[in-house]
């Protein structure tokens, strides 16, 4: 349940807006650029940047402000706290090696998907899925697989909060169509993404049974031309099934 907005701290929210703007730029950003983008006073932006810099969350370079590596420290801790990442990582890496493709591990948080690990095989698509990237669940095979593992009530909550924005012409934007897709995924155990988030790219994913840990899924990303082959689809789903089974067994008999 969301906290009432009256309980939030305005100054902290401003810091987060600035931090997000720095992150989204991907390169150095000046105070003037942040002022224009966020509509804040120059003095406000400056004071927040100084505070963020003191805590290592941003650093000042010749070309402007960038994220500090302290952010990586926090993210590294966050993805490891319940053991799913540590157990899944070597198996996802093995999945990439065996298929030659790009293999991914995604966690759900606050109704969005967060990429927490990727591994590249020899023929992996040249696409940068940077760690920590957030995506709408309905736009990816990983996300749709994860939605299929949730109760309908939780899916409705997520859709009420984030909607069904289109990323490409192929993105599902109808709630009825999405639930129909979720029903198929629950029967087959696998979700597909055919250019629904990015043109030219396809993906097949499956959810992980993690017990009472966080919601997670794994996938294989590939050029859409490969995914159209029935033999490739069979190969990918078999590899995903085997990988998921190993992860789930290790989680069930590993650390709590």
XYZ file of N, CA and C in Angstrom:
768
model
N 0.849 -1.194 0.000
C 0.000 0.000 0.000
C 0.888 1.249 0.000
N 0.499 2.247 -0.835
C 1.268 3.474 -0.929
C 1.058 4.348 0.308
N 2.125 4.995 0.756
C 1.993 5.943 1.853
C 1.322 7.221 1.336
N 0.542 7.903 2.170
C -0.026 9.187 1.762
C 1.085 10.160 1.397
N 0.866 10.961 0.354
C 1.906 11.890 -0.082
C 2.259 12.897 0.992
N 1.325 13.170 1.916
C 1.600 14.134 2.983
C 2.704 13.655 3.912
N 3.018 12.352 3.878
C 4.062 11.821 4.751
C 5.447 11.895 4.109
N 5.506 12.194 2.830
C 6.797 12.250 2.153
C 7.508 13.566 2.463
N 8.833 13.566 2.341
C 9.655 14.744 2.609
C 9.957 15.422 1.279
N 9.522 16.658 1.134
C 9.651 17.366 -0.140
C 11.109 17.496 -0.581
N 11.988 17.849 0.357
C 13.399 18.043 -0.003
C 14.026 16.756 -0.520
N 13.673 15.639 0.114
C 14.200 14.350 -0.346
C 13.685 14.043 -1.747
N 12.409 14.340 -1.995
C 11.848 14.134 -3.321
C 12.568 14.963 -4.373
N 12.931 16.203 -4.014
C 13.675 17.056 -4.949
C 15.043 16.468 -5.255
N 15.716 15.970 -4.227
C 17.019 15.325 -4.433
C 16.895 14.136 -5.384
N 15.831 13.349 -5.210
C 15.639 12.181 -6.060
C 15.335 12.587 -7.495
N 14.583 13.667 -7.690
C 14.326 14.163 -9.045
C 15.632 14.561 -9.728
N 16.493 15.227 -8.996
C 17.778 15.653 -9.545
C 18.659 14.446 -9.832
N 18.701 13.509 -8.892
C 19.506 12.302 -9.078
C 19.026 11.521 -10.300
N 17.721 11.398 -10.475
C 17.164 10.683 -11.620
C 17.509 11.393 -12.926
N 17.459 12.724 -12.916
C 17.788 13.489 -14.118
C 19.256 13.297 -14.501
N 20.134 13.264 -13.499
C 21.550 13.008 -13.769
C 21.728 11.611 -14.357
N 21.022 10.633 -13.780
C 21.135 9.251 -14.260
C 20.612 9.108 -15.680
N 19.493 9.738 -15.978
C 18.884 9.602 -17.297
C 19.725 10.224 -18.399
N 20.516 11.219 -18.041
C 21.346 11.876 -19.049
C 22.423 10.934 -19.572
N 23.000 10.119 -18.671
C 24.018 9.159 -19.099
C 25.367 9.782 -19.382
N 25.478 11.083 -19.263
C 26.744 11.793 -19.453
C 26.714 13.007 -18.543
N 27.772 13.799 -18.577
C 27.804 14.944 -17.701
C 26.668 15.922 -17.971
N 26.057 16.434 -16.910
C 24.970 17.397 -17.053
C 25.269 18.603 -16.180
N 25.044 19.792 -16.696
C 25.356 21.015 -15.969
C 24.195 21.445 -15.090
N 24.480 22.352 -14.179
C 23.431 22.894 -13.316
C 22.382 23.598 -14.168
N 22.825 24.358 -15.165
C 21.890 25.086 -16.029
C 20.948 24.129 -16.757
N 21.480 22.998 -17.211
C 20.643 22.019 -17.902
C 19.618 21.398 -16.965
N 20.023 21.147 -15.726
C 19.093 20.609 -14.741
C 18.013 21.629 -14.388
N 18.389 22.883 -14.291
C 17.418 23.948 -14.014
C 16.364 23.989 -15.116
N 16.797 23.940 -16.375
C 15.863 23.982 -17.499
C 14.964 22.753 -17.530
N 15.551 21.593 -17.272
C 14.796 20.340 -17.369
C 13.788 20.192 -16.235
N 14.172 20.579 -15.026
C 13.341 20.320 -13.854
C 12.496 21.513 -13.419
N 12.813 22.699 -13.952
C 12.049 23.873 -13.572
C 12.275 24.308 -12.137
N 13.464 24.054 -11.612
C 13.805 24.428 -10.243
C 14.721 25.641 -10.246
N 14.795 26.313 -9.119
C 15.701 27.450 -8.994
C 17.152 26.967 -9.026
N 18.026 27.802 -9.592
C 19.443 27.431 -9.689
C 20.035 27.163 -8.311
N 19.676 27.979 -7.330
C 20.213 27.793 -5.980
C 19.759 26.467 -5.382
N 18.519 26.054 -5.681
C 17.996 24.782 -5.174
C 18.759 23.615 -5.773
N 18.941 23.637 -7.082
C 19.680 22.565 -7.760
C 21.102 22.487 -7.219
N 21.739 23.639 -7.050
C 23.121 23.665 -6.569
C 23.240 23.051 -5.173
N 22.343 23.451 -4.261
C 22.413 22.936 -2.884
C 22.196 21.426 -2.826
N 21.245 20.938 -3.624
C 20.991 19.501 -3.623
C 22.164 18.743 -4.237
N 22.750 19.275 -5.290
C 23.900 18.611 -5.911
C 25.080 18.544 -4.954
N 25.310 19.617 -4.222
C 26.403 19.627 -3.246
C 26.191 18.547 -2.194
N 24.936 18.425 -1.726
C 24.624 17.398 -0.722
C 24.800 16.002 -1.288
N 24.293 15.784 -2.498
C 24.446 14.472 -3.139
C 25.916 14.145 -3.372
N 26.701 15.169 -3.723
C 28.132 14.957 -3.961
C 28.845 14.596 -2.657
N 28.466 15.237 -1.563
C 29.086 14.940 -0.272
C 28.875 13.486 0.131
N 27.757 12.912 -0.300
C 27.441 11.527 0.053
C 27.822 10.542 -1.051
N 28.520 10.999 -2.072
C 29.040 10.110 -3.097
C 28.032 9.656 -4.129
N 26.837 10.270 -4.145
C 25.804 9.837 -5.093
C 25.956 10.500 -6.449
N 26.613 11.662 -6.501
C 27.003 12.276 -7.770
C 28.449 12.739 -7.640
N 29.099 12.875 -8.761
C 30.463 13.408 -8.791
C 30.534 14.453 -9.896
N 31.386 15.451 -9.703
C 31.522 16.524 -10.677
C 32.707 16.263 -11.589
N 32.442 16.254 -12.896
C 33.484 16.088 -13.900
C 33.599 17.363 -14.719
N 34.548 17.385 -15.649
C 34.722 18.560 -16.498
C 33.483 18.851 -17.328
N 32.753 17.788 -17.706
C 31.568 17.979 -18.542
C 30.281 18.071 -17.733
N 30.386 18.142 -16.408
C 29.206 18.287 -15.576
C 29.110 17.202 -14.522
N 27.917 17.029 -13.970
C 27.691 16.048 -12.906
C 27.287 14.695 -13.487
N 27.795 13.638 -12.867
C 27.442 12.269 -13.218
C 27.131 11.487 -11.941
N 26.518 10.320 -12.123
C 26.271 9.471 -10.958
C 27.579 9.047 -10.318
N 27.575 8.964 -8.992
C 28.737 8.468 -8.275
C 28.646 6.966 -8.064
N 29.771 6.337 -7.840
C 29.798 4.885 -7.660
C 29.148 4.434 -6.354
N 28.818 5.368 -5.475
C 28.088 5.008 -4.256
C 26.741 4.389 -4.633
N 26.178 4.823 -5.758
C 24.913 4.255 -6.231
C 25.069 2.771 -6.512
N 26.226 2.402 -7.059
C 26.501 0.994 -7.339
C 26.581 0.193 -6.050
N 27.137 0.793 -5.022
C 27.216 0.130 -3.720
C 25.824 -0.220 -3.202
N 24.920 0.738 -3.253
C 23.561 0.509 -2.776
C 22.850 -0.548 -3.608
N 22.996 -0.436 -4.939
C 22.346 -1.400 -5.818
C 22.873 -2.811 -5.607
N 24.185 -2.917 -5.399
C 24.772 -4.232 -5.176
C 24.245 -4.898 -3.924
N 24.037 -4.104 -2.884
C 23.483 -4.640 -1.643
C 22.023 -5.029 -1.838
N 21.269 -4.176 -2.527
C 19.830 -4.398 -2.693
C 19.521 -5.673 -3.465
N 20.336 -5.974 -4.479
C 20.018 -7.140 -5.293
C 20.429 -8.456 -4.631
N 21.191 -8.409 -3.550
C 21.723 -9.634 -2.953
C 21.080 -10.028 -1.625
N 20.179 -9.209 -1.095
C 19.803 -9.420 0.301
C 19.074 -10.717 0.590
N 18.397 -11.333 -0.391
C 17.619 -12.547 -0.084
C 18.169 -13.808 -0.738
N 19.321 -13.712 -1.390
C 19.973 -14.894 -1.937
C 19.583 -15.276 -3.352
N 18.519 -14.710 -3.906
C 18.085 -15.095 -5.254
C 19.155 -14.753 -6.283
N 19.720 -13.567 -6.179
C 20.751 -13.149 -7.130
C 21.958 -14.085 -7.095
N 22.449 -14.384 -5.894
C 23.641 -15.221 -5.767
C 23.417 -16.623 -6.332
N 22.223 -17.158 -6.138
C 21.918 -18.502 -6.640
C 21.712 -18.483 -8.156
N 21.028 -17.455 -8.653
C 20.667 -17.417 -10.070
C 21.822 -17.000 -10.981
N 22.705 -16.157 -10.497
C 23.753 -15.588 -11.351
C 24.566 -16.639 -12.109
N 25.153 -17.655 -11.460
C 25.964 -18.622 -12.223
C 25.141 -19.422 -13.228
N 23.859 -19.655 -12.917
C 23.023 -20.414 -13.848
C 22.635 -19.569 -15.054
N 22.400 -18.285 -14.848
C 22.101 -17.394 -15.973
C 23.339 -17.251 -16.854
N 24.507 -17.193 -16.244
C 25.742 -17.126 -17.017
C 25.920 -18.397 -17.841
N 25.614 -19.542 -17.247
C 25.708 -20.815 -17.958
C 24.685 -20.875 -19.103
N 23.518 -20.319 -18.878
C 22.476 -20.271 -19.910
C 22.968 -19.492 -21.130
N 23.625 -18.371 -20.899
C 24.168 -17.565 -21.995
C 25.248 -18.332 -22.754
N 26.090 -19.036 -22.019
C 27.166 -19.803 -22.666
C 26.608 -20.937 -23.511
N 25.598 -21.616 -23.004
C 25.042 -22.770 -23.717
C 24.250 -22.376 -24.957
N 23.522 -21.279 -24.882
C 22.688 -20.856 -26.022
C 23.413 -19.892 -26.943
N 24.474 -19.275 -26.450
C 25.182 -18.275 -27.238
C 24.492 -16.927 -27.265
N 23.399 -16.792 -26.521
C 22.585 -15.579 -26.567
C 22.806 -14.693 -25.343
N 22.016 -13.620 -25.272
C 22.027 -12.731 -24.120
C 21.003 -13.240 -23.115
N 21.446 -13.580 -21.904
C 20.559 -14.101 -20.857
C 20.410 -13.066 -19.757
N 19.199 -12.973 -19.203
C 18.899 -11.916 -18.252
C 18.211 -12.438 -16.997
N 18.427 -11.723 -15.899
C 17.722 -11.953 -14.639
C 17.047 -10.643 -14.256
N 15.746 -10.710 -13.975
C 14.976 -9.517 -13.662
C 14.217 -9.699 -12.359
N 14.192 -8.665 -11.531
C 13.388 -8.644 -10.310
C 12.253 -7.642 -10.487
N 11.146 -7.906 -9.792
C 10.034 -6.949 -9.759
C 10.117 -6.127 -8.491
N 9.933 -4.827 -8.641
C 9.900 -3.941 -7.486
C 8.949 -2.793 -7.767
N 7.961 -2.623 -6.899
C 6.980 -1.549 -7.037
C 6.281 -1.571 -8.400
N 6.080 -2.788 -8.912
C 5.327 -2.944 -10.147
C 6.110 -2.725 -11.419
N 7.413 -2.558 -11.325
C 8.274 -2.425 -12.497
C 9.297 -3.551 -12.505
N 9.885 -3.814 -13.660
C 10.929 -4.817 -13.766
C 12.294 -4.149 -13.696
N 13.220 -4.743 -12.944
C 14.571 -4.202 -12.788
C 15.578 -5.255 -13.260
N 16.362 -4.918 -14.291
C 17.419 -5.835 -14.733
C 18.541 -5.830 -13.697
N 18.844 -7.014 -13.141
C 19.873 -7.089 -12.105
C 21.098 -7.895 -12.541
N 20.978 -8.636 -13.651
C 22.147 -9.364 -14.158
C 21.919 -9.738 -15.618
N 22.955 -9.603 -16.431
C 22.925 -10.066 -17.814
C 24.241 -10.773 -18.121
N 24.184 -11.758 -19.001
C 25.377 -12.486 -19.425
C 25.321 -12.670 -20.935
N 26.465 -12.578 -21.600
C 26.514 -12.628 -23.058
C 27.148 -13.921 -23.556
N 26.460 -14.586 -24.497
C 27.033 -15.722 -25.189
C 27.772 -15.258 -26.429
N 28.343 -16.196 -27.170
C 29.186 -15.851 -28.318
C 28.431 -15.153 -29.437
N 27.139 -15.449 -29.612
C 26.383 -14.820 -30.685
C 25.326 -13.853 -30.142
N 25.567 -13.344 -28.954
C 24.586 -12.454 -28.314
C 24.394 -11.184 -29.116
N 23.164 -10.703 -29.125
C 22.838 -9.454 -29.791
C 23.606 -8.312 -29.138
N 24.058 -7.363 -29.942
C 24.839 -6.235 -29.434
C 23.886 -5.181 -28.887
N 23.407 -5.443 -27.678
C 22.437 -4.549 -27.049
C 22.803 -4.387 -25.589
N 22.847 -3.151 -25.140
C 23.267 -2.871 -23.780
C 22.065 -2.828 -22.845
N 21.905 -3.882 -22.044
C 20.874 -3.887 -20.999
C 21.586 -3.533 -19.695
N 21.699 -2.227 -19.412
C 22.495 -1.875 -18.239
C 21.770 -2.237 -16.953
N 22.561 -2.648 -15.983
C 22.019 -3.092 -14.707
C 21.248 -1.960 -14.044
N 20.120 -2.311 -13.470
C 19.291 -1.319 -12.818
C 18.257 -0.686 -13.723
N 18.298 -0.978 -15.019
C 17.296 -0.404 -15.927
C 15.911 -0.874 -15.529
N 14.973 0.053 -15.468
C 13.592 -0.259 -15.111
C 12.732 -0.306 -16.371
N 11.861 -1.288 -16.437
C 10.994 -1.443 -17.607
C 9.572 -1.755 -17.158
N 8.608 -1.406 -18.004
C 7.230 -1.806 -17.754
C 7.116 -3.313 -17.968
N 6.455 -3.988 -17.068
C 6.395 -5.448 -17.119
C 5.680 -5.960 -18.367
N 4.690 -5.242 -18.865
C 3.911 -5.742 -20.006
C 4.656 -5.653 -21.331
N 5.839 -5.026 -21.336
C 6.566 -4.822 -22.590
C 7.658 -5.852 -22.841
N 7.903 -6.753 -21.889
C 8.998 -7.716 -22.018
C 8.525 -9.132 -21.726
N 9.249 -10.105 -22.266
C 8.943 -11.507 -21.950
C 9.176 -11.764 -20.471
N 10.249 -11.199 -19.931
C 10.530 -11.328 -18.505
C 9.363 -10.809 -17.675
N 8.905 -9.613 -18.030
C 7.840 -8.990 -17.264
C 6.518 -9.724 -17.379
N 6.175 -10.167 -18.579
C 4.918 -10.888 -18.757
C 4.962 -12.235 -18.046
N 6.123 -12.889 -18.065
C 6.266 -14.150 -17.332
C 6.065 -13.907 -15.845
N 6.623 -12.813 -15.369
C 6.496 -12.489 -13.956
C 5.047 -12.155 -13.599
N 4.371 -11.385 -14.451
C 2.963 -11.064 -14.203
C 2.129 -12.335 -14.128
N 2.451 -13.311 -14.983
C 1.694 -14.561 -15.008
C 1.856 -15.356 -13.719
N 2.917 -15.080 -12.973
C 3.157 -15.797 -11.717
C 2.442 -15.141 -10.540
N 1.828 -13.985 -10.779
C 1.160 -13.246 -9.711
C -0.351 -13.479 -9.747
N -0.999 -13.216 -8.636
C -2.457 -13.284 -8.587
C -3.038 -12.163 -9.447
N -4.232 -12.403 -10.004
C -4.867 -11.405 -10.864
C -5.041 -10.069 -10.140
N -5.329 -10.122 -8.846
C -5.526 -8.890 -8.092
C -4.250 -8.043 -8.066
N -3.104 -8.713 -7.916
C -1.827 -7.994 -7.918
C -1.536 -7.432 -9.310
N -1.849 -8.190 -10.348
C -1.651 -7.694 -11.713
C -2.480 -6.437 -11.938
N -3.733 -6.460 -11.480
C -4.599 -5.286 -11.619
C -4.014 -4.081 -10.885
N -3.456 -4.310 -9.704
C -2.845 -3.218 -8.948
C -1.693 -2.589 -9.739
N -0.883 -3.441 -10.343
C 0.258 -2.957 -11.126
C -0.218 -2.159 -12.332
N -1.236 -2.661 -13.018
C -1.745 -1.973 -14.202
C -2.431 -0.666 -13.829
N -3.115 -0.652 -12.695
C -3.739 0.590 -12.227
C -2.676 1.656 -11.953
N -1.538 1.205 -11.461
C -0.484 2.147 -11.089
C 0.323 2.629 -12.287
N 0.682 1.711 -13.179
C 1.608 2.054 -14.265
C 0.955 2.118 -15.645
N -0.253 1.585 -15.778
C -0.914 1.605 -17.071
C -0.292 0.629 -18.054
N -0.610 0.816 -19.335
C -0.090 -0.041 -20.403
C 0.470 0.829 -21.540
N 1.461 1.646 -21.235
C 2.010 2.525 -22.277
C 2.687 1.723 -23.383
N 2.543 2.198 -24.609
C 3.148 1.523 -25.763
C 4.614 1.910 -25.892
N 5.460 0.925 -26.156
C 6.870 1.168 -26.442
C 7.137 1.049 -27.937
N 6.393 0.173 -28.608
C 6.449 0.028 -30.065
C 5.017 -0.228 -30.545
N 4.864 -0.386 -31.855
C 3.542 -0.689 -32.414
C 3.052 -2.075 -32.001
N 3.968 -2.928 -31.518
C 3.620 -4.298 -31.160
C 3.278 -4.454 -29.676
N 3.461 -3.427 -28.881
C 3.205 -3.516 -27.442
C 1.728 -3.760 -27.159
N 1.466 -4.663 -26.227
C 0.085 -4.884 -25.784
C -0.361 -3.675 -24.958
N -1.464 -3.051 -25.367
C -1.973 -1.878 -24.654
C -3.408 -2.081 -24.169
N -3.941 -3.280 -24.347
C -5.289 -3.612 -23.891
C -5.201 -4.530 -22.680
N -5.908 -4.200 -21.613
C -5.897 -5.030 -20.410
C -6.461 -6.419 -20.708
N -7.538 -6.488 -21.467
C -8.124 -7.789 -21.812
C -7.138 -8.642 -22.592
N -6.445 -8.028 -23.547
C -5.475 -8.771 -24.347
C -4.315 -9.251 -23.485
N -3.887 -8.418 -22.541
C -2.789 -8.812 -21.668
C -3.188 -9.994 -20.791
N -4.401 -9.961 -20.222
C -4.838 -11.073 -19.384
C -5.012 -12.356 -20.208
N -5.396 -12.211 -21.460
C -5.469 -13.376 -22.333
C -4.082 -13.978 -22.544
N -3.103 -13.075 -22.726
C -1.710 -13.511 -22.879
C -1.209 -14.164 -21.592
N -1.550 -13.590 -20.458
C -1.140 -14.142 -19.168
C -1.706 -15.544 -18.985
N -2.949 -15.756 -19.409
C -3.542 -17.086 -19.320
C -2.770 -18.107 -20.122
N -2.335 -17.714 -21.315
C -1.554 -18.631 -22.150
C -0.208 -18.935 -21.496
N 0.423 -17.915 -20.917
C 1.719 -18.100 -20.275
C 1.601 -19.063 -19.096
N 0.525 -18.938 -18.333
C 0.326 -19.828 -17.189
C 0.169 -21.270 -17.642
N -0.421 -21.496 -18.795
C -0.577 -22.856 -19.312
C 0.733 -23.407 -19.856
N 1.479 -22.580 -20.585
C 2.691 -23.047 -21.264
C 3.953 -22.896 -20.428
N 3.940 -21.931 -19.514
C 5.108 -21.713 -18.668
C 6.130 -20.742 -19.227
N 5.868 -20.208 -20.428
C 6.834 -19.311 -21.067
C 6.130 -18.106 -21.664
N 6.832 -16.974 -21.675
C 6.323 -15.748 -22.269
C 7.230 -15.345 -23.431
N 6.635 -14.709 -24.425
C 7.397 -14.252 -25.587
C 7.231 -12.750 -25.767
N 8.269 -12.141 -26.262
C 8.254 -10.727 -26.610
C 8.751 -10.622 -28.046
N 7.880 -10.199 -28.924
C 8.245 -10.076 -30.336
C 8.165 -8.612 -30.740
N 9.282 -7.916 -30.535
C 9.416 -6.490 -30.870
C 8.430 -5.614 -30.104
N 8.048 -6.027 -28.912
C 7.073 -5.270 -28.132
C 7.722 -4.154 -27.319
N 9.026 -4.244 -27.143
C 9.734 -3.172 -26.435
C 10.730 -2.470 -27.344
N 11.410 -3.238 -28.184
C 12.384 -2.669 -29.111
C 12.277 -3.371 -30.455
N 12.277 -2.597 -31.526
C 12.198 -3.179 -32.854
C 13.392 -4.062 -33.160
N 13.139 -5.204 -33.794
C 14.213 -6.110 -34.188
C 14.627 -7.106 -33.135
N 14.114 -6.961 -31.916
C 14.517 -7.843 -30.826
C 13.356 -8.706 -30.345
N 13.682 -9.945 -30.030
C 12.718 -10.866 -29.446
C 13.263 -11.431 -28.156
N 12.396 -12.076 -27.398
C 12.809 -12.593 -26.096
C 11.846 -13.690 -25.664
N 12.366 -14.663 -24.954
C 11.513 -15.686 -24.342
C 11.914 -15.778 -22.877
N 10.915 -15.792 -21.985
C 11.210 -15.770 -20.559
C 10.324 -16.698 -19.761
N 10.747 -16.982 -18.551
C 9.968 -17.823 -17.650
C 10.145 -17.317 -16.220
N 9.106 -17.428 -15.383
C 9.230 -16.966 -13.996
C 10.000 -17.968 -13.149
N 10.505 -17.491 -12.026
C 11.190 -18.351 -11.068
C 10.323 -18.503 -9.824
N 10.237 -19.718 -9.319
C 9.555 -19.974 -8.053
C 10.580 -19.763 -6.951
N 10.454 -18.650 -6.236
C 11.465 -18.287 -5.240
C 10.963 -18.426 -3.809
N 9.822 -19.072 -3.613
C 9.281 -19.182 -2.276
C 8.755 -17.846 -1.802
N 9.177 -17.421 -0.638
C 8.715 -16.143 -0.098
C 9.679 -15.014 -0.402
N 10.638 -15.286 -1.296
C 11.574 -14.234 -1.685
C 10.926 -13.327 -2.729
N 11.716 -12.469 -3.328
C 11.198 -11.507 -4.290
C 10.753 -12.174 -5.590
N 9.914 -11.485 -6.373
C 9.458 -11.984 -7.664
C 10.574 -11.834 -8.685
N 10.829 -12.903 -9.454
C 11.954 -12.896 -10.381
C 11.624 -13.712 -11.623
N 12.361 -13.434 -12.695
C 12.206 -14.179 -13.943
C 13.534 -14.167 -14.688
N 13.707 -15.114 -15.594
C 14.902 -15.180 -16.434
C 14.475 -15.226 -17.887
N 15.385 -14.816 -18.775
C 15.022 -14.802 -20.197
C 16.235 -14.961 -21.087
N 15.952 -15.228 -22.351
C 16.947 -15.227 -23.421
C 16.509 -14.163 -24.426
N 17.389 -13.207 -24.716
C 17.108 -12.155 -25.690
C 17.868 -12.464 -26.977
N 17.217 -12.242 -28.114
C 17.786 -12.632 -29.386
C 17.201 -11.773 -30.506
N 17.881 -11.683 -31.653
C 17.250 -11.020 -32.801
C 15.931 -11.711 -33.144
N 14.934 -10.943 -33.552
C 13.611 -11.497 -33.794
C 13.640 -12.578 -34.858
N 14.576 -12.510 -35.798
C 14.662 -13.509 -36.867
C 14.946 -14.899 -36.313
N 15.751 -14.985 -35.253
C 16.043 -16.291 -34.655
C 14.840 -16.824 -33.900
N 14.096 -15.938 -33.268
C 12.959 -16.368 -32.461
C 11.819 -16.908 -33.317
N 11.808 -16.570 -34.599
C 10.748 -17.051 -35.485
C 10.950 -18.508 -35.895
N 12.113 -19.072 -35.589
C 12.395 -20.474 -35.895
C 11.815 -21.368 -34.805
N 10.988 -22.349 -35.199
C 10.398 -23.272 -34.215
C 11.469 -24.053 -33.476
N 12.528 -24.454 -34.204
C 13.608 -25.204 -33.567
C 14.310 -24.356 -32.506
N 14.550 -23.084 -32.823
C 15.194 -22.198 -31.862
C 14.296 -22.003 -30.639
N 13.011 -21.826 -30.861
C 12.086 -21.633 -29.738
C 12.128 -22.839 -28.808
N 12.134 -24.030 -29.409
C 12.198 -25.247 -28.596
C 13.492 -25.292 -27.804
N 14.581 -24.937 -28.458
C 15.888 -24.937 -27.799
C 15.897 -23.953 -26.629
N 15.368 -22.759 -26.869
C 15.371 -21.730 -25.828
C 14.484 -22.123 -24.645
N 13.277 -22.635 -24.922
C 12.381 -22.986 -23.822
C 12.925 -24.153 -23.007
N 13.549 -25.123 -23.680
C 14.148 -26.250 -22.953
C 15.290 -25.767 -22.058
N 16.126 -24.876 -22.604
C 17.250 -24.358 -21.819
C 16.750 -23.529 -20.640
N 15.733 -22.713 -20.869
C 15.168 -21.910 -19.785
C 14.554 -22.791 -18.706
N 13.853 -23.826 -19.118
C 13.216 -24.729 -18.161
C 14.260 -25.413 -17.284
N 15.327 -25.896 -17.897
C 16.384 -26.560 -17.141
C 17.054 -25.587 -16.171
N 17.323 -24.373 -16.661
C 17.972 -23.371 -15.823
C 17.090 -22.983 -14.643
N 15.814 -22.749 -14.916
C 14.878 -22.387 -13.845
C 14.784 -23.496 -12.805
N 14.756 -24.748 -13.257
C 14.672 -25.870 -12.321
C 15.875 -25.918 -11.385
N 17.063 -25.717 -11.943
C 18.275 -25.736 -11.121
C 18.237 -24.610 -10.093
N 17.867 -23.406 -10.536
C 17.800 -22.271 -9.619
C 16.800 -22.535 -8.502
N 15.625 -23.046 -8.870
C 14.568 -23.275 -7.879
C 14.944 -24.361 -6.873
N 15.611 -25.414 -7.342
C 16.059 -26.466 -6.426
C 17.105 -25.915 -5.465
N 18.049 -25.140 -6.008
C 19.087 -24.567 -5.156
C 18.505 -23.583 -4.136
N 17.499 -22.826 -4.544
C 16.850 -21.916 -3.603
C 16.095 -22.683 -2.518
N 15.444 -23.775 -2.928
C 14.648 -24.550 -1.975
C 15.523 -25.234 -0.926
N 16.735 -25.607 -1.321
C 17.602 -26.353 -0.404
C 18.805 -25.540 0.060
N 18.838 -24.273 -0.351
C 19.952 -23.422 0.042
C 19.611 -22.569 1.226
N 20.203 -21.363 1.250
C 19.964 -20.509 2.406
C 18.560 -19.927 2.375
N 17.963 -19.684 3.513
C 16.595 -19.161 3.576
C 16.528 -17.704 3.161
